Short mmCIF file of C-alpha atoms in Angstrom, two decimals:
data_model
loop_
_atom_site.label_atom_id
_atom_site.label_comp_id
_atom_site.label_asym_id
_atom_site.label_seq_id
_atom_site.Cartn_x
_atom_site.Cartn_y
_atom_site.Cartn_z
CA UNK Y 914 19.42 -23.71 4.09
CA UNK Y 915 22.25 -21.45 2.86
CA UNK Y 916 21.73 -18.10 1.31
CA UNK Y 917 22.96 -19.24 -1.97
CA UNK Y 918 20.52 -22.16 -2.04
CA UNK Y 919 17.61 -19.85 -1.19
CA UNK Y 920 18.50 -17.55 -4.03
CA UNK Y 921 18.90 -20.37 -6.57
CA UNK Y 922 15.67 -22.21 -5.80
CA UNK Y 923 13.62 -18.99 -5.55
CA UNK Y 924 15.23 -17.77 -8.90
CA UNK Y 925 14.46 -21.03 -10.72
CA UNK Y 926 10.87 -21.22 -9.37
CA UNK Y 927 10.04 -17.65 -9.91
CA UNK Y 928 11.50 -17.69 -13.48
CA UNK Y 929 9.38 -20.63 -14.39
CA UNK Y 930 6.33 -18.92 -12.86
CA UNK Y 931 6.86 -15.73 -14.83
CA UNK Y 932 7.85 -17.58 -18.07
CA UNK Y 933 4.51 -19.49 -18.01
CA UNK Y 934 2.47 -16.58 -16.70
CA UNK Y 935 3.79 -14.00 -19.21
CA UNK Y 936 3.79 -16.66 -21.77
CA UNK Y 937 0.03 -17.32 -21.41
CA UNK Y 938 -0.67 -13.57 -21.89
CA UNK Y 939 1.61 -13.45 -24.89
CA UNK Y 940 -0.20 -16.40 -26.38
CA UNK Y 941 -3.46 -14.51 -25.99
CA UNK Y 942 -2.24 -11.05 -27.07
CA UNK Y 943 0.15 -11.55 -29.98
CA UNK Y 944 -1.17 -12.59 -33.29
CA UNK Y 945 -0.25 -15.69 -35.23
CA UNK Y 946 -0.42 -17.81 -32.04
CA UNK Y 947 -2.64 -20.82 -31.51
CA UNK Y 948 -4.00 -19.14 -28.38
CA UNK Y 949 -4.71 -15.70 -29.97
CA UNK Y 950 -7.77 -14.04 -28.32
CA UNK Y 951 -8.41 -17.09 -26.14
CA UNK Y 952 -9.77 -15.00 -23.37
CA UNK Y 953 -9.55 -14.13 -19.70
CA UNK Y 954 -10.13 -17.68 -18.41
CA UNK Y 955 -7.39 -18.89 -20.62
CA UNK Y 956 -4.99 -16.41 -19.06
CA UNK Y 957 -6.22 -17.07 -15.53
CA UNK Y 958 -5.78 -20.80 -15.72
CA UNK Y 959 -2.27 -20.34 -17.21
CA UNK Y 960 -1.19 -18.11 -14.37
CA UNK Y 961 -2.50 -20.50 -11.79
CA UNK Y 962 -0.76 -23.62 -13.12
CA UNK Y 963 2.28 -21.47 -13.66
CA UNK Y 964 2.19 -21.01 -9.87
CA UNK Y 965 2.00 -24.80 -9.46
CA UNK Y 966 4.99 -25.36 -11.73
CA UNK Y 967 7.18 -22.80 -10.24
CA UNK Y 968 6.31 -23.57 -6.66
CA UNK Y 969 6.92 -27.29 -7.22
CA UNK Y 970 10.44 -26.50 -8.48
CA UNK Y 971 11.14 -24.10 -5.67
CA UNK Y 972 9.98 -26.57 -3.02
CA UNK Y 973 13.52 -26.88 -1.32
CA UNK Y 974 13.38 -23.16 -0.35
CA UNK Y 975 9.70 -23.22 0.66
CA UNK Y 976 8.55 -21.83 -2.80
CA UNK Y 977 7.72 -18.28 -1.70
CA UNK Y 978 8.07 -16.82 -5.24
CA UNK Y 979 6.49 -13.58 -3.93
CA UNK Y 980 7.91 -10.88 -1.71
CA UNK Y 981 4.39 -10.40 -0.21
CA UNK Y 982 4.50 -14.07 0.88
CA UNK Y 983 8.03 -13.74 2.14
CA UNK Y 984 7.03 -10.60 4.16
CA UNK Y 985 3.98 -12.31 5.59
CA UNK Y 986 5.99 -15.42 6.62
CA UNK Y 987 8.67 -13.25 8.20
CA UNK Y 988 6.06 -11.17 10.21
CA UNK Y 989 4.31 -14.38 11.23
CA UNK Y 990 7.65 -15.68 12.57
CA UNK Y 991 7.88 -18.59 10.06
CA UNK Y 992 10.87 -17.22 8.13
CA UNK Y 993 13.99 -15.74 9.76
CA UNK Y 994 14.37 -12.02 8.86
CA UNK Y 995 17.99 -12.74 8.10
CA UNK Y 996 16.88 -14.92 5.11
CA UNK Y 997 14.50 -12.36 3.68
CA UNK Y 998 16.95 -10.47 1.49
CA UNK Y 999 18.02 -13.74 -0.17
CA UNK Y 1000 14.40 -14.61 -0.87
CA UNK Y 1001 13.96 -11.21 -2.41
CA UNK Y 1002 17.03 -11.37 -4.57
CA UNK Y 1003 16.00 -14.78 -5.93
CA UNK Y 1004 12.35 -13.69 -6.57
CA UNK Y 1005 13.24 -10.41 -8.43
CA UNK Y 1006 16.07 -11.96 -10.40
CA UNK Y 1007 13.97 -14.86 -11.32
CA UNK Y 1008 11.08 -12.65 -12.46
CA UNK Y 1009 13.46 -10.68 -14.72
CA UNK Y 1010 14.83 -13.86 -16.15
CA UNK Y 1011 11.39 -15.37 -16.76
CA UNK Y 1012 10.28 -12.28 -18.69
CA UNK Y 1013 13.35 -12.53 -20.91
CA UNK Y 1014 12.74 -16.18 -21.57
CA UNK Y 1015 9.15 -15.36 -22.47
CA UNK Y 1016 10.25 -12.76 -25.06
CA UNK Y 1017 12.78 -15.30 -26.44
CA UNK Y 1018 9.92 -17.93 -26.82
CA UNK Y 1019 7.66 -15.43 -28.61
CA UNK Y 1020 10.34 -13.42 -30.47
CA UNK Y 1021 8.90 -13.92 -33.99
CA UNK Y 1022 5.40 -13.01 -32.71
CA UNK Y 1023 6.75 -9.80 -31.06
CA UNK Y 1024 8.42 -8.88 -34.33
CA UNK Y 1025 5.27 -9.43 -36.26
CA UNK Y 1026 2.82 -7.72 -33.80
CA UNK Y 1027 1.22 -4.67 -35.50
CA UNK Y 1028 0.62 -2.75 -32.15
CA UNK Y 1029 3.90 -3.14 -30.29
CA UNK Y 1030 2.91 -0.40 -27.76
CA UNK Y 1031 0.31 -2.74 -26.27
CA UNK Y 1032 2.95 -5.39 -25.39
CA UNK Y 1033 3.64 -3.91 -21.87
CA UNK Y 1034 0.44 -5.64 -20.66
CA UNK Y 1035 2.09 -9.02 -21.48
CA UNK Y 1036 4.66 -8.37 -18.76
CA UNK Y 1037 3.02 -6.19 -16.17
CA UNK Y 1038 -0.39 -5.22 -14.88
CA UNK Y 1039 -2.51 -2.02 -15.41
CA UNK Y 1040 -5.82 -0.91 -14.09
CA UNK Y 1041 -8.99 -0.84 -16.11
CA UNK Y 1042 -9.98 2.46 -14.27
CA UNK Y 1043 -6.93 4.33 -13.18
CA UNK Y 1044 -7.46 5.55 -9.70
CA UNK Y 1045 -4.37 4.71 -7.79
CA UNK Y 1046 -5.68 4.76 -4.20
CA UNK Y 1047 -8.60 2.40 -5.14
CA UNK Y 1048 -6.23 0.28 -7.37
CA UNK Y 1049 -4.06 -0.02 -4.25
CA UNK Y 1050 -7.08 -1.25 -2.26
CA UNK Y 1051 -7.84 -3.93 -4.88
CA UNK Y 1052 -4.25 -5.26 -4.71
CA UNK Y 1053 -4.20 -5.32 -0.98
CA UNK Y 1054 -7.42 -7.31 -0.86
CA UNK Y 1055 -6.35 -9.82 -3.46
CA UNK Y 1056 -2.93 -10.37 -1.83
CA UNK Y 1057 -4.55 -10.55 1.62
CA UNK Y 1058 -6.62 -13.47 0.50
CA UNK Y 1059 -3.63 -15.23 -0.94
CA UNK Y 1060 -1.24 -14.74 2.02
CA UNK Y 1061 -4.00 -15.37 4.63
CA UNK Y 1062 -4.60 -18.69 2.94
CA UNK Y 1063 -0.93 -19.52 3.08
CA UNK Y 1064 -0.75 -18.73 6.70
CA UNK Y 1065 -4.04 -20.00 8.04
CA UNK Y 1066 -4.80 -23.09 5.99
CA UNK Y 1067 -4.61 -26.31 8.12
CA UNK Y 1068 -1.50 -28.36 7.70
CA UNK Y 1069 -0.47 -31.80 8.63
CA UNK Y 1070 -1.11 -32.76 12.24
CA UNK Y 1071 -1.26 -35.98 14.23
CA UNK Y 1072 -3.41 -36.56 17.33
CA UNK Y 1073 -3.45 -39.82 19.20
CA UNK Y 1074 -1.68 -41.40 16.08
CA UNK Y 1075 -4.46 -40.29 13.72
CA UNK Y 1076 -3.05 -38.06 11.00
CA UNK Y 1077 -4.97 -34.98 9.81
CA UNK Y 1078 -3.63 -33.64 6.54
CA UNK Y 1079 -5.81 -30.61 6.05
CA UNK Y 1080 -4.94 -28.69 2.87
CA UNK Y 1081 -1.41 -29.96 3.10
CA UNK Y 1082 -2.44 -32.94 1.07
CA UNK Y 1083 -3.04 -30.55 -1.82
CA UNK Y 1084 0.54 -29.49 -2.00
CA UNK Y 1085 1.24 -26.58 -4.21
CA UNK Y 1086 -1.93 -27.28 -6.18
CA UNK Y 1087 -3.87 -25.63 -3.21
CA UNK Y 1088 -2.06 -22.32 -3.86
CA UNK Y 1089 -2.77 -22.56 -7.45
CA UNK Y 1090 -6.50 -22.89 -6.81
CA UNK Y 1091 -6.31 -19.76 -4.62
CA UNK Y 1092 -4.43 -17.94 -7.32
CA UNK Y 1093 -7.10 -19.07 -9.81
CA UNK Y 1094 -10.01 -17.92 -7.81
CA UNK Y 1095 -8.40 -14.62 -6.89
CA UNK Y 1096 -7.86 -14.04 -10.64
CA UNK Y 1097 -11.35 -14.92 -11.65
CA UNK Y 1098 -13.07 -13.12 -8.75
CA UNK Y 1099 -10.84 -10.09 -8.07
CA UNK Y 1100 -8.53 -9.87 -11.00
CA UNK Y 1101 -10.67 -7.66 -13.21
CA UNK Y 1102 -9.88 -4.16 -11.83
CA UNK Y 1103 -6.11 -4.23 -11.79
CA UNK Y 1104 -4.91 -7.47 -13.32
CA UNK Y 1105 -4.21 -9.02 -9.91
CA UNK Y 1106 -0.48 -8.65 -9.61
CA UNK Y 1107 -0.69 -9.78 -5.96
CA UNK Y 1108 3.16 -10.33 -6.21
CA UNK Y 1109 5.62 -7.34 -6.38
CA UNK Y 1110 8.25 -9.50 -8.16
CA UNK Y 1111 5.68 -10.69 -10.73
CA UNK Y 1112 5.03 -7.17 -11.73
CA UNK Y 1113 8.15 -5.12 -11.21
CA UNK Y 1114 10.72 -7.77 -12.46
CA UNK Y 1115 9.14 -8.12 -15.89
CA UNK Y 1116 8.49 -4.29 -16.03
CA UNK Y 1117 12.25 -3.82 -15.56
CA UNK Y 1118 13.03 -6.35 -18.17
CA UNK Y 1119 10.56 -4.69 -20.59
CA UNK Y 1120 12.14 -1.28 -19.97
CA UNK Y 1121 15.82 -2.12 -20.13
CA UNK Y 1122 16.45 -5.65 -21.69
CA UNK Y 1123 13.84 -6.53 -24.25
CA UNK Y 1124 14.42 -5.34 -27.83
CA UNK Y 1125 10.83 -4.84 -28.74
CA UNK Y 1126 10.53 -2.35 -31.60
CA UNK Y 1127 8.00 0.41 -30.97
CA UNK Y 1128 7.41 -0.54 -27.34
CA UNK Y 1129 5.78 1.98 -24.99
CA UNK Y 1130 7.19 3.45 -21.80
CA UNK Y 1131 6.94 1.04 -18.81
CA UNK Y 1132 4.39 3.15 -16.94
CA UNK Y 1133 6.62 3.82 -13.94
CA UNK Y 1134 3.95 6.21 -12.58
CA UNK Y 1135 1.71 3.29 -11.91
CA UNK Y 1136 4.39 0.69 -11.01
CA UNK Y 1137 4.50 1.34 -7.30
CA UNK Y 1138 0.86 0.19 -6.86
CA UNK Y 1139 1.42 -3.48 -7.67
CA UNK Y 1140 4.40 -3.49 -5.34
CA UNK Y 1141 3.18 -1.48 -2.37
CA UNK Y 1142 -0.39 -3.00 -2.39
CA UNK Y 1143 0.73 -6.66 -2.17
CA UNK Y 1144 3.23 -5.87 0.59
CA UNK Y 1145 0.45 -4.20 2.57
CA UNK Y 1146 -1.93 -7.15 1.94
CA UNK Y 1147 0.66 -9.65 3.06
CA UNK Y 1148 1.45 -7.64 6.16
CA UNK Y 1149 -2.25 -7.46 7.11
CA UNK Y 1150 -2.68 -11.23 6.62
CA UNK Y 1151 0.36 -11.85 8.92
CA UNK Y 1152 -1.18 -9.56 11.61
CA UNK Y 1153 -4.41 -11.55 11.34
CA UNK Y 1154 -2.51 -14.78 11.76
CA UNK Y 1155 -0.71 -13.46 14.81
CA UNK Y 1156 -3.99 -12.20 16.31
CA UNK Y 1157 -5.81 -15.50 15.67
CA UNK Y 1158 -3.02 -17.53 17.29
CA UNK Y 1159 -2.68 -15.26 20.25
CA UNK Y 1160 -6.38 -16.16 21.09
CA UNK Y 1161 -5.54 -19.94 21.28
#
């Protein structure tokens, strides 16, 4: 696939992911919404099915939508390193675009919200207890689960003419289920970024592009955690994949 095609498909898929993911948080946080104060499960299901929608759209490029997944696939030898920059460009550009579209969809609610300083949480993650080394550990573990599933889950195979579909039969719904359970089980401490583009792209949009009156600073001091943690988690998952396959 050409570099331009990778960028376009990853941009479109990531933009839809972030539009729907940020959108469900906006629906919960901002007042005068039908989903106002709908709760954590509401948000977690929204993000999970946002992954399904975005990944389905980006299927032609393999639907990485996540630099940690891209890194894991490259380390595992499943994605050429020469393609990695184009995946990253599409993912980060799409994340920024998705955040802008979310703001546009909820523009009236943003204007009406009485506490604009709390709107950063619609676009990016933050820990409930700020301890960056341990917050980093949480993001590493959550992303490890996601990328390890992507790399290790059984795929279609055929032996003696008998097909074995494994989890491939689930398509991108399978990834959505993993995102859902990671969010429910491990999302409490840090908001489970588990995706550097998902956090940094909207944070950049919030800081430089979105005209939200009274918004707070983008918390750059914490912003490296949901970038570095997922990349480490994805790399560890790739190392596990290589170790397991070297045994067979």
